[in-house]
Short mmCIF file of C-alpha atoms in Angstrom, two decimals:
data_model
loop_
_atom_site.label_atom_id
_atom_site.label_comp_id
_atom_site.label_asym_id
_atom_site.label_seq_id
_atom_site.Cartn_x
_atom_site.Cartn_y
_atom_site.Cartn_z
CA MET A 1 0.00 0.00 0.00
CA LYS A 2 1.35 3.41 -0.99
CA LYS A 3 1.93 6.01 1.73
CA THR A 4 2.72 9.67 1.14
CA ILE A 5 5.38 11.30 3.32
CA ASN A 6 5.69 15.01 4.08
CA ALA A 7 8.42 16.17 6.45
CA ASP A 8 7.78 19.06 8.83
CA LYS A 9 11.48 19.99 8.92
CA ALA A 10 11.94 20.04 5.13
CA PRO A 11 10.90 23.00 3.00
CA ALA A 12 7.47 22.87 1.40
CA ALA A 13 7.25 21.35 -2.06
CA ILE A 14 7.43 23.92 -4.86
CA GLY A 15 5.00 21.96 -7.02
CA PRO A 16 2.36 19.23 -6.96
CA TYR A 17 4.37 16.48 -5.28
CA SER A 18 5.09 15.04 -1.85
CA HIS A 19 8.48 14.78 -0.17
CA ALA A 20 8.43 11.01 -0.56
CA ALA A 21 6.32 7.98 -1.25
CA ALA A 22 6.64 4.66 0.56
CA TYR A 23 5.57 1.27 -0.67
CA GLY A 24 6.09 -1.55 1.76
CA GLU A 25 9.54 -1.07 3.23
CA LEU A 26 10.88 1.01 0.32
CA LEU A 27 10.97 4.79 0.29
CA PHE A 28 11.34 6.93 -2.83
CA THR A 29 12.13 10.58 -2.15
CA SER A 30 11.52 13.55 -4.39
CA GLY A 31 14.55 15.59 -5.35
CA GLN A 32 15.64 17.82 -2.50
CA LEU A 33 16.68 21.31 -3.46
CA PRO A 34 18.94 23.49 -1.30
CA VAL A 35 16.02 25.47 0.08
CA SER A 36 15.96 26.59 3.69
CA ARG A 37 12.57 25.98 5.32
CA GLU A 38 13.04 29.06 7.50
CA GLN A 39 13.86 31.36 4.58
CA GLY A 40 11.70 29.69 1.95
CA ALA A 41 14.48 30.32 -0.56
CA LEU A 42 17.75 28.85 -1.78
CA VAL A 43 20.55 29.08 0.76
CA GLU A 44 23.20 31.63 -0.04
CA GLY A 45 26.65 30.54 -1.06
CA GLY A 46 28.05 28.20 -3.63
CA ILE A 47 27.98 24.48 -4.29
CA SER A 48 29.22 23.48 -0.81
CA GLU A 49 26.51 25.38 1.05
CA GLN A 50 23.82 24.25 -1.37
CA SER A 51 24.97 20.62 -1.25
CA ARG A 52 24.83 20.65 2.54
CA GLN A 53 21.28 22.04 2.54
CA SER A 54 20.04 19.55 -0.06
CA LEU A 55 21.47 16.68 1.95
CA LEU A 56 20.03 18.05 5.20
CA ASN A 57 16.62 18.27 3.54
CA LEU A 58 17.02 14.68 2.34
CA GLN A 59 17.88 13.63 5.90
CA TYR A 60 14.73 15.36 7.22
CA VAL A 61 12.55 13.53 4.69
CA LEU A 62 14.15 10.18 5.51
CA GLU A 63 13.65 10.72 9.24
CA ALA A 64 9.99 11.69 8.73
CA ALA A 65 9.50 8.31 7.07
CA ASN A 66 11.18 6.32 9.89
CA SER A 67 14.33 5.86 7.86
CA GLY A 68 17.71 7.57 7.81
CA LEU A 69 20.87 8.14 5.84
CA GLN A 70 22.16 4.74 6.95
CA ASN A 71 19.20 3.12 5.12
CA VAL A 72 19.80 4.78 1.76
CA LEU A 73 20.26 2.25 -1.03
CA LYS A 74 20.79 4.68 -3.92
CA THR A 75 21.01 8.39 -4.54
CA THR A 76 20.66 10.33 -7.75
CA CYS A 77 22.45 13.66 -7.67
CA TYR A 78 21.95 16.44 -10.18
CA LEU A 79 24.49 19.23 -10.61
CA SER A 80 24.00 22.32 -12.73
CA ASP A 81 27.75 22.29 -13.45
CA ILE A 82 29.85 19.10 -13.61
CA ASN A 83 32.86 21.19 -12.54
CA ASP A 84 31.25 21.21 -9.06
CA PHE A 85 31.61 17.41 -8.82
CA ALA A 86 34.67 17.41 -6.51
CA ALA A 87 33.24 20.06 -4.17
CA PHE A 88 29.92 18.20 -4.05
CA ASN A 89 31.74 14.97 -3.14
CA GLU A 90 33.50 16.70 -0.23
CA VAL A 91 30.13 17.56 1.32
CA TYR A 92 28.46 14.28 0.32
CA LYS A 93 31.05 12.17 2.12
CA THR A 94 30.33 13.99 5.40
CA PHE A 95 26.74 12.70 5.24
CA PHE A 96 27.58 9.20 3.99
CA LYS A 97 30.65 8.36 6.05
CA GLN A 98 30.69 4.60 5.55
CA ASP A 99 28.74 2.03 3.60
CA CYS A 100 28.03 4.61 0.91
CA PRO A 101 24.93 3.90 -1.16
CA ALA A 102 24.96 3.31 -4.89
CA ARG A 103 24.88 6.63 -6.72
CA SER A 104 24.41 8.34 -10.04
CA CYS A 105 25.65 11.91 -10.36
CA PHE A 106 25.46 13.98 -13.48
CA ALA A 107 25.10 17.51 -14.79
CA VAL A 108 21.81 18.81 -16.12
CA LYS A 109 21.03 21.95 -18.08
CA ASP A 110 18.99 23.66 -15.36
CA LEU A 111 17.51 22.94 -11.94
CA PRO A 112 14.39 24.51 -10.39
CA MET A 113 14.86 27.93 -8.78
CA GLY A 114 18.35 28.19 -10.29
CA ALA A 115 19.72 25.68 -7.77
CA LEU A 116 23.21 24.27 -8.19
CA VAL A 117 22.30 20.81 -6.86
CA GLU A 118 19.38 18.47 -6.22
CA VAL A 119 19.49 15.06 -4.52
CA GLU A 120 16.95 12.24 -4.42
CA ALA A 121 17.14 8.78 -2.84
CA ILE A 122 15.71 5.32 -2.56
CA ALA A 123 15.89 3.97 0.97
CA HIS A 124 14.73 1.16 3.23
CA ILE A 125 12.27 2.01 6.00
CA ASN A 126 12.98 0.72 9.50
CA PRO A 127 10.58 -2.06 10.49
#
């Protein structure tokens, strides 16, 4: 049975979607932009600051679904500039310190709101 997840700590969706959808013990998150819930806008700074906020938002969504970063099976990471790959990795590895999930990471032409990064995940929900 499908269950919709919306996280109180994550910023509101900017379109007609939920933060995540669960089916059984699997969780599929929407892409998390580097938007601060408090400000309702992109965080200031470059790729490092935006990567940190996107990953924090992902963490909030996972926690709202009774999951966590340790349960992530795969991430898909979108960068507006592939030259930001190394800087993104520096932030990413602080969130996934060991047993890193499978990952795809690639550059796209544009991201919503002019963001530099967006991250989505597939995770396992704690029983």
